[in-house]
Amino acid sequence: MQVYLDHAATTPVNKRVLEVMLPYFQTEFGNPSSIHQFGQKALWAVDQARQTIAEALGCSAGEIYFTSGATEANNLAIKGYARAHQKEGKHLITTALEHHCVLNSCEDLQQEGFEVDLIQPDSSGVINPHEIEKRIRPDTLLVSVMFANNEIGTLQPIAEIGQFCRQKKIFFHSDAVQAFGYEKCEVNQLQVDALTLSAHKFYGPKGVGCLYLRKETVLRPILSGGGQENGLRSGTHNVPGIVGMGKAVELIEQEREKNTRAVREKRDLLWDLLRKIPDVRVNGDLEKRLPNNLNLIFTEVNGEALLVRLDLEGIAVSTGSACSASSTKLSHVLLALGLDEKSCKSSLRVTLGKDNTEEEVRYAAEKIKLIVEELRSLRL
């Protein structure tokens, strides 16, 4: 049996998404920047997708900018705003839980003379908004906090953080890549100035994402070229990808509640089965987390060995972020929770999807139990 339980890394493209994409590879292949009919048909398709995403986020279509994915969108939001407004201040605030593209963007800006404050979470992976508020200075330019963590699934109080950022007129950005599939991301309710999405995290295609940017916000582009996306993001539009993202957003808006119930039910079943294993515990807050996420520590078990053995049984899981899976470094997220090296190396991430079945969950639980027992016995 093949069981995919790594949906935080990527998701399969929904068949209905693929169907709407296919014409834009062959028959409707025009460049949206062209003024002839082929180009205008492609432009219409891009505009329709933009409108769909805008409606989902509760903003205007002119506030949506397409990118190659969330990494580019996060870089554009953080570097683009910081560089455009550095005369107003050079102090940035983010958290120790952020995706590497956010942390590395901030590190790049440090090399340019910016100062970065890194907020630590509590032991359950939740950021206290007051800790951010206490760090705000007269020269604070930007705050960036992810909505949901990609490793441990914890949800952050974005609206509360957004409220005091708005009051203090500080640019507030949130990476909502993992959250969008399960949480409403209406930008006015969240009180964000910028928000990023990536289609392949919610059953859309890879290689396309978008940045919501509040109207009249000035960014400095990070790419030079033909001036597409209102001059903010140069490069020929990925029309099939954009069309696919629009459809994926449409479907998520229709099916979010149903999908959330389905994955939470299977996730809770999996935890009920796995908690019977001795010396296993959950990383992150059990309540304030995505409904599909389980990040577990199996004491005295090497997580990499467990992952490999599960792969041989046809079960796909992860030990952390797929965006840095080739790295031998310990998870910065787990370290931020206060875990020691041994615990970090004993962790496993399981993230379910809308199509996982009870049979798959029970099969995975049984294999995990058997392999954990075997790996522990080898240490005796």
PDB file of N, CA and C in Angstrom, residues 152-213:
ATOM      1  N   ILE A 152       5.413  22.218  12.788  1.00  0.00           N
ATOM      2  CA  ILE A 152       4.611  21.766  13.929  1.00  0.00           C
ATOM      3  C   ILE A 152       3.150  22.186  13.834  1.00  0.00           C
ATOM      4  N   GLY A 153       2.787  22.954  12.816  1.00  0.00           N
ATOM      5  CA  GLY A 153       1.386  23.264  12.562  1.00  0.00           C
ATOM      6  C   GLY A 153       0.743  24.281  13.474  1.00  0.00           C
ATOM      7  N   THR A 154       1.497  24.897  14.376  1.00  0.00           N
ATOM      8  CA  THR A 154       0.885  25.837  15.316  1.00  0.00           C
ATOM      9  C   THR A 154       0.373  27.089  14.609  1.00  0.00           C
ATOM     10  N   LEU A 155      -0.772  27.574  15.087  1.00  0.00           N
ATOM     11  CA  LEU A 155      -1.405  28.772  14.551  1.00  0.00           C
ATOM     12  C   LEU A 155      -1.063  29.965  15.434  1.00  0.00           C
ATOM     13  N   GLN A 156      -0.779  31.077  14.798  1.00  0.00           N
ATOM     14  CA  GLN A 156      -0.403  32.280  15.536  1.00  0.00           C
ATOM     15  C   GLN A 156      -1.557  33.296  15.559  1.00  0.00           C
ATOM     16  N   PRO A 157      -1.622  34.140  16.581  1.00  0.00           N
ATOM     17  CA  PRO A 157      -2.699  35.134  16.710  1.00  0.00           C
ATOM     18  C   PRO A 157      -2.475  36.326  15.783  1.00  0.00           C
ATOM     19  N   ILE A 158      -2.624  36.081  14.500  1.00  0.00           N
ATOM     20  CA  ILE A 158      -2.285  37.087  13.487  1.00  0.00           C
ATOM     21  C   ILE A 158      -3.128  38.350  13.623  1.00  0.00           C
ATOM     22  N   ALA A 159      -4.426  38.202  13.841  1.00  0.00           N
ATOM     23  CA  ALA A 159      -5.292  39.383  13.919  1.00  0.00           C
ATOM     24  C   ALA A 159      -4.906  40.282  15.090  1.00  0.00           C
ATOM     25  N   GLU A 160      -4.530  39.684  16.207  1.00  0.00           N
ATOM     26  CA  GLU A 160      -4.130  40.469  17.378  1.00  0.00           C
ATOM     27  C   GLU A 160      -2.828  41.221  17.107  1.00  0.00           C
ATOM     28  N   ILE A 161      -1.888  40.543  16.465  1.00  0.00           N
ATOM     29  CA  ILE A 161      -0.627  41.203  16.111  1.00  0.00           C
ATOM     30  C   ILE A 161      -0.889  42.307  15.089  1.00  0.00           C
ATOM     31  N   GLY A 162      -1.747  41.995  14.122  1.00  0.00           N
ATOM     32  CA  GLY A 162      -2.073  42.970  13.089  1.00  0.00           C
ATOM     33  C   GLY A 162      -2.720  44.224  13.643  1.00  0.00           C
ATOM     34  N   GLN A 163      -3.514  44.051  14.689  1.00  0.00           N
ATOM     35  CA  GLN A 163      -4.212  45.199  15.269  1.00  0.00           C
ATOM     36  C   GLN A 163      -3.246  46.233  15.826  1.00  0.00           C
ATOM     37  N   PHE A 164      -2.266  45.784  16.618  1.00  0.00           N
ATOM     38  CA  PHE A 164      -1.369  46.800  17.177  1.00  0.00           C
ATOM     39  C   PHE A 164      -0.346  47.291  16.154  1.00  0.00           C
ATOM     40  N   CYS A 165      -0.029  46.459  15.146  1.00  0.00           N
ATOM     41  CA  CYS A 165       0.824  46.965  14.059  1.00  0.00           C
ATOM     42  C   CYS A 165       0.106  48.071  13.294  1.00  0.00           C
ATOM     43  N   ARG A 166      -1.197  47.870  13.061  1.00  0.00           N
ATOM     44  CA  ARG A 166      -1.981  48.888  12.361  1.00  0.00           C
ATOM     45  C   ARG A 166      -2.050  50.173  13.183  1.00  0.00           C
ATOM     46  N   GLN A 167      -2.255  50.022  14.481  1.00  0.00           N
ATOM     47  CA  GLN A 167      -2.333  51.200  15.353  1.00  0.00           C
ATOM     48  C   GLN A 167      -1.032  51.996  15.340  1.00  0.00           C
ATOM     49  N   LYS A 168       0.088  51.263  15.262  1.00  0.00           N
ATOM     50  CA  LYS A 168       1.398  51.919  15.296  1.00  0.00           C
ATOM     51  C   LYS A 168       1.938  52.216  13.895  1.00  0.00           C
ATOM     52  N   LYS A 169       1.112  51.913  12.866  1.00  0.00           N
ATOM     53  CA  LYS A 169       1.461  52.178  11.469  1.00  0.00           C
ATOM     54  C   LYS A 169       2.753  51.467  11.052  1.00  0.00           C
ATOM     55  N   ILE A 170       2.850  50.201  11.459  1.00  0.00           N
ATOM     56  CA  ILE A 170       3.991  49.360  11.093  1.00  0.00           C
ATOM     57  C   ILE A 170       3.530  48.336  10.065  1.00  0.00           C
ATOM     58  N   PHE A 171       4.270  48.188   8.997  1.00  0.00           N
ATOM     59  CA  PHE A 171       3.959  47.242   7.927  1.00  0.00           C
ATOM     60  C   PHE A 171       3.961  45.823   8.493  1.00  0.00           C
ATOM     61  N   PHE A 172       2.862  45.086   8.277  1.00  0.00           N
ATOM     62  CA  PHE A 172       2.724  43.743   8.834  1.00  0.00           C
ATOM     63  C   PHE A 172       2.515  42.727   7.718  1.00  0.00           C
ATOM     64  N   HIS A 173       3.427  41.763   7.654  1.00  0.00           N
ATOM     65  CA  HIS A 173       3.396  40.707   6.641  1.00  0.00           C
ATOM     66  C   HIS A 173       3.187  39.349   7.301  1.00  0.00           C
ATOM     67  N   SER A 174       2.401  38.495   6.660  1.00  0.00           N
ATOM     68  CA  SER A 174       2.215  37.136   7.172  1.00  0.00           C
ATOM     69  C   SER A 174       2.324  36.119   6.045  1.00  0.00           C
ATOM     70  N   ASP A 175       3.115  35.085   6.300  1.00  0.00           N
ATOM     71  CA  ASP A 175       3.235  33.938   5.404  1.00  0.00           C
ATOM     72  C   ASP A 175       2.083  32.994   5.748  1.00  0.00           C
ATOM     73  N   ALA A 176       1.090  32.916   4.852  1.00  0.00           N
ATOM     74  CA  ALA A 176      -0.105  32.097   5.099  1.00  0.00           C
ATOM     75  C   ALA A 176      -0.112  30.826   4.261  1.00  0.00           C
ATOM     76  N   VAL A 177       1.063  30.419   3.803  1.00  0.00           N
ATOM     77  CA  VAL A 177       1.181  29.280   2.892  1.00  0.00           C
ATOM     78  C   VAL A 177       0.520  28.026   3.450  1.00  0.00           C
ATOM     79  N   GLN A 178       0.841  27.664   4.679  1.00  0.00           N
ATOM     80  CA  GLN A 178       0.290  26.441   5.258  1.00  0.00           C
ATOM     81  C   GLN A 178      -1.142  26.631   5.746  1.00  0.00           C
ATOM     82  N   ALA A 179      -1.498  27.840   6.100  1.00  0.00           N
ATOM     83  CA  ALA A 179      -2.801  28.089   6.724  1.00  0.00           C
ATOM     84  C   ALA A 179      -3.959  28.091   5.745  1.00  0.00           C
ATOM     85  N   PHE A 180      -3.748  28.586   4.520  1.00  0.00           N
ATOM     86  CA  PHE A 180      -4.863  28.897   3.630  1.00  0.00           C
ATOM     87  C   PHE A 180      -5.786  27.714   3.366  1.00  0.00           C
ATOM     88  N   GLY A 181      -5.245  26.514   3.290  1.00  0.00           N
ATOM     89  CA  GLY A 181      -6.086  25.351   3.014  1.00  0.00           C
ATOM     90  C   GLY A 181      -7.106  25.067   4.094  1.00  0.00           C
ATOM     91  N   TYR A 182      -6.851  25.560   5.308  1.00  0.00           N
ATOM     92  CA  TYR A 182      -7.709  25.217   6.443  1.00  0.00           C
ATOM     93  C   TYR A 182      -8.242  26.415   7.222  1.00  0.00           C
ATOM     94  N   GLU A 183      -7.693  27.585   7.003  1.00  0.00           N
ATOM     95  CA  GLU A 183      -8.108  28.778   7.740  1.00  0.00           C
ATOM     96  C   GLU A 183      -8.503  29.884   6.759  1.00  0.00           C
ATOM     97  N   LYS A 184      -9.619  30.564   7.057  1.00  0.00           N
ATOM     98  CA  LYS A 184      -9.974  31.733   6.262  1.00  0.00           C
ATOM     99  C   LYS A 184      -8.874  32.778   6.398  1.00  0.00           C
ATOM    100  N   CYS A 185      -8.523  33.380   5.284  1.00  0.00           N
ATOM    101  CA  CYS A 185      -7.436  34.366   5.285  1.00  0.00           C
ATOM    102  C   CYS A 185      -7.934  35.700   4.748  1.00  0.00           C
ATOM    103  N   GLU A 186      -8.983  36.235   5.346  1.00  0.00           N
ATOM    104  CA  GLU A 186      -9.508  37.530   4.925  1.00  0.00           C
ATOM    105  C   GLU A 186      -8.605  38.631   5.481  1.00  0.00           C
ATOM    106  N   VAL A 187      -7.999  39.359   4.587  1.00  0.00           N
ATOM    107  CA  VAL A 187      -6.907  40.259   4.983  1.00  0.00           C
ATOM    108  C   VAL A 187      -7.358  41.393   5.895  1.00  0.00           C
ATOM    109  N   ASN A 188      -8.592  41.844   5.760  1.00  0.00           N
ATOM    110  CA  ASN A 188      -9.054  42.924   6.627  1.00  0.00           C
ATOM    111  C   ASN A 188      -9.297  42.431   8.046  1.00  0.00           C
ATOM    112  N   GLN A 189      -9.769  41.211   8.182  1.00  0.00           N
ATOM    113  CA  GLN A 189      -9.945  40.638   9.517  1.00  0.00           C
ATOM    114  C   GLN A 189      -8.594  40.374  10.180  1.00  0.00           C
ATOM    115  N   LEU A 190      -7.636  39.904   9.387  1.00  0.00           N
ATOM    116  CA  LEU A 190      -6.302  39.630   9.921  1.00  0.00           C
ATOM    117  C   LEU A 190      -5.496  40.907  10.140  1.00  0.00           C
ATOM    118  N   GLN A 191      -5.908  41.980   9.483  1.00  0.00           N
ATOM    119  CA  GLN A 191      -5.239  43.287   9.578  1.00  0.00           C
ATOM    120  C   GLN A 191      -3.775  43.209   9.133  1.00  0.00           C
ATOM    121  N   VAL A 192      -3.576  42.512   8.013  1.00  0.00           N
ATOM    122  CA  VAL A 192      -2.236  42.415   7.432  1.00  0.00           C
ATOM    123  C   VAL A 192      -2.100  43.413   6.286  1.00  0.00           C
ATOM    124  N   ASP A 193      -0.873  43.823   6.036  1.00  0.00           N
ATOM    125  CA  ASP A 193      -0.571  44.673   4.883  1.00  0.00           C
ATOM    126  C   ASP A 193      -0.069  43.851   3.707  1.00  0.00           C
ATOM    127  N   ALA A 194       0.429  42.655   3.999  1.00  0.00           N
ATOM    128  CA  ALA A 194       0.919  41.755   2.956  1.00  0.00           C
ATOM    129  C   ALA A 194       0.723  40.321   3.427  1.00  0.00           C
ATOM    130  N   LEU A 195       0.408  39.443   2.472  1.00  0.00           N
ATOM    131  CA  LEU A 195       0.157  38.042   2.799  1.00  0.00           C
ATOM    132  C   LEU A 195       0.546  37.186   1.602  1.00  0.00           C
ATOM    133  N   THR A 196       1.186  36.049   1.858  1.00  0.00           N
ATOM    134  CA  THR A 196       1.680  35.212   0.769  1.00  0.00           C
ATOM    135  C   THR A 196       0.999  33.852   0.746  1.00  0.00           C
ATOM    136  N   LEU A 197       0.791  33.354  -0.493  1.00  0.00           N
ATOM    137  CA  LEU A 197       0.196  32.038  -0.724  1.00  0.00           C
ATOM    138  C   LEU A 197       1.026  31.272  -1.743  1.00  0.00           C
ATOM    139  N   SER A 198       0.935  29.943  -1.688  1.00  0.00           N
ATOM    140  CA  SER A 198       1.604  29.071  -2.658  1.00  0.00           C
ATOM    141  C   SER A 198       0.628  27.984  -3.078  1.00  0.00           C
ATOM    142  N   ALA A 199       0.373  27.866  -4.381  1.00  0.00           N
ATOM    143  CA  ALA A 199      -0.697  27.001  -4.874  1.00  0.00           C
ATOM    144  C   ALA A 199      -0.498  25.529  -4.552  1.00  0.00           C
ATOM    145  N   HIS A 200       0.747  25.057  -4.570  1.00  0.00           N
ATOM    146  CA  HIS A 200       0.946  23.611  -4.425  1.00  0.00           C
ATOM    147  C   HIS A 200       0.713  23.104  -3.013  1.00  0.00           C
ATOM    148  N   LYS A 201       0.452  24.008  -2.075  1.00  0.00           N
ATOM    149  CA  LYS A 201       0.120  23.587  -0.711  1.00  0.00           C
ATOM    150  C   LYS A 201      -1.371  23.306  -0.550  1.00  0.00           C
ATOM    151  N   PHE A 202      -2.180  23.682  -1.545  1.00  0.00           N
ATOM    152  CA  PHE A 202      -3.623  23.409  -1.442  1.00  0.00           C
ATOM    153  C   PHE A 202      -4.168  22.856  -2.770  1.00  0.00           C
ATOM    154  N   TYR A 203      -3.478  21.827  -3.269  1.00  0.00           N
ATOM    155  CA  TYR A 203      -3.925  21.021  -4.412  1.00  0.00           C
ATOM    156  C   TYR A 203      -3.901  21.782  -5.735  1.00  0.00           C
ATOM    157  N   GLY A 204      -3.010  22.773  -5.809  1.00  0.00           N
ATOM    158  CA  GLY A 204      -2.755  23.471  -7.052  1.00  0.00           C
ATOM    159  C   GLY A 204      -1.382  23.106  -7.582  1.00  0.00           C
ATOM    160  N   PRO A 205      -0.952  23.730  -8.678  1.00  0.00           N
ATOM    161  CA  PRO A 205       0.343  23.396  -9.291  1.00  0.00           C
ATOM    162  C   PRO A 205       1.523  24.019  -8.553  1.00  0.00           C
ATOM    163  N   LYS A 206       2.682  23.423  -8.749  1.00  0.00           N
ATOM    164  CA  LYS A 206       3.927  23.989  -8.225  1.00  0.00           C
ATOM    165  C   LYS A 206       4.382  25.138  -9.124  1.00  0.00           C
ATOM    166  N   GLY A 207       5.227  25.991  -8.571  1.00  0.00           N
ATOM    167  CA  GLY A 207       5.824  27.055  -9.378  1.00  0.00           C
ATOM    168  C   GLY A 207       4.977  28.292  -9.540  1.00  0.00           C
ATOM    169  N   VAL A 208       3.942  28.445  -8.705  1.00  0.00           N
ATOM    170  CA  VAL A 208       3.126  29.657  -8.775  1.00  0.00           C
ATOM    171  C   VAL A 208       2.622  29.994  -7.372  1.00  0.00           C
ATOM    172  N   GLY A 209       2.656  31.276  -7.071  1.00  0.00           N
ATOM    173  CA  GLY A 209       2.153  31.772  -5.797  1.00  0.00           C
ATOM    174  C   GLY A 209       1.703  33.198  -5.990  1.00  0.00           C
ATOM    175  N   CYS A 210       1.364  33.856  -4.903  1.00  0.00           N
ATOM    176  CA  CYS A 210       0.971  35.256  -5.040  1.00  0.00           C
ATOM    177  C   CYS A 210       1.258  36.013  -3.756  1.00  0.00           C
ATOM    178  N   LEU A 211       1.331  37.311  -3.916  1.00  0.00           N
ATOM    179  CA  LEU A 211       1.487  38.236  -2.801  1.00  0.00           C
ATOM    180  C   LEU A 211       0.289  39.166  -2.786  1.00  0.00           C
ATOM    181  N   TYR A 212      -0.423  39.181  -1.666  1.00  0.00           N
ATOM    182  CA  TYR A 212      -1.398  40.244  -1.446  1.00  0.00           C
ATOM    183  C   TYR A 212      -0.629  41.428  -0.881  1.00  0.00           C
ATOM    184  N   LEU A 213      -0.848  42.597  -1.451  1.00  0.00           N
ATOM    185  CA  LEU A 213      -0.187  43.815  -0.983  1.00  0.00           C
ATOM    186  C   LEU A 213      -1.222  44.927  -0.902  1.00  0.00           C
TER     187      LEU A 213
END
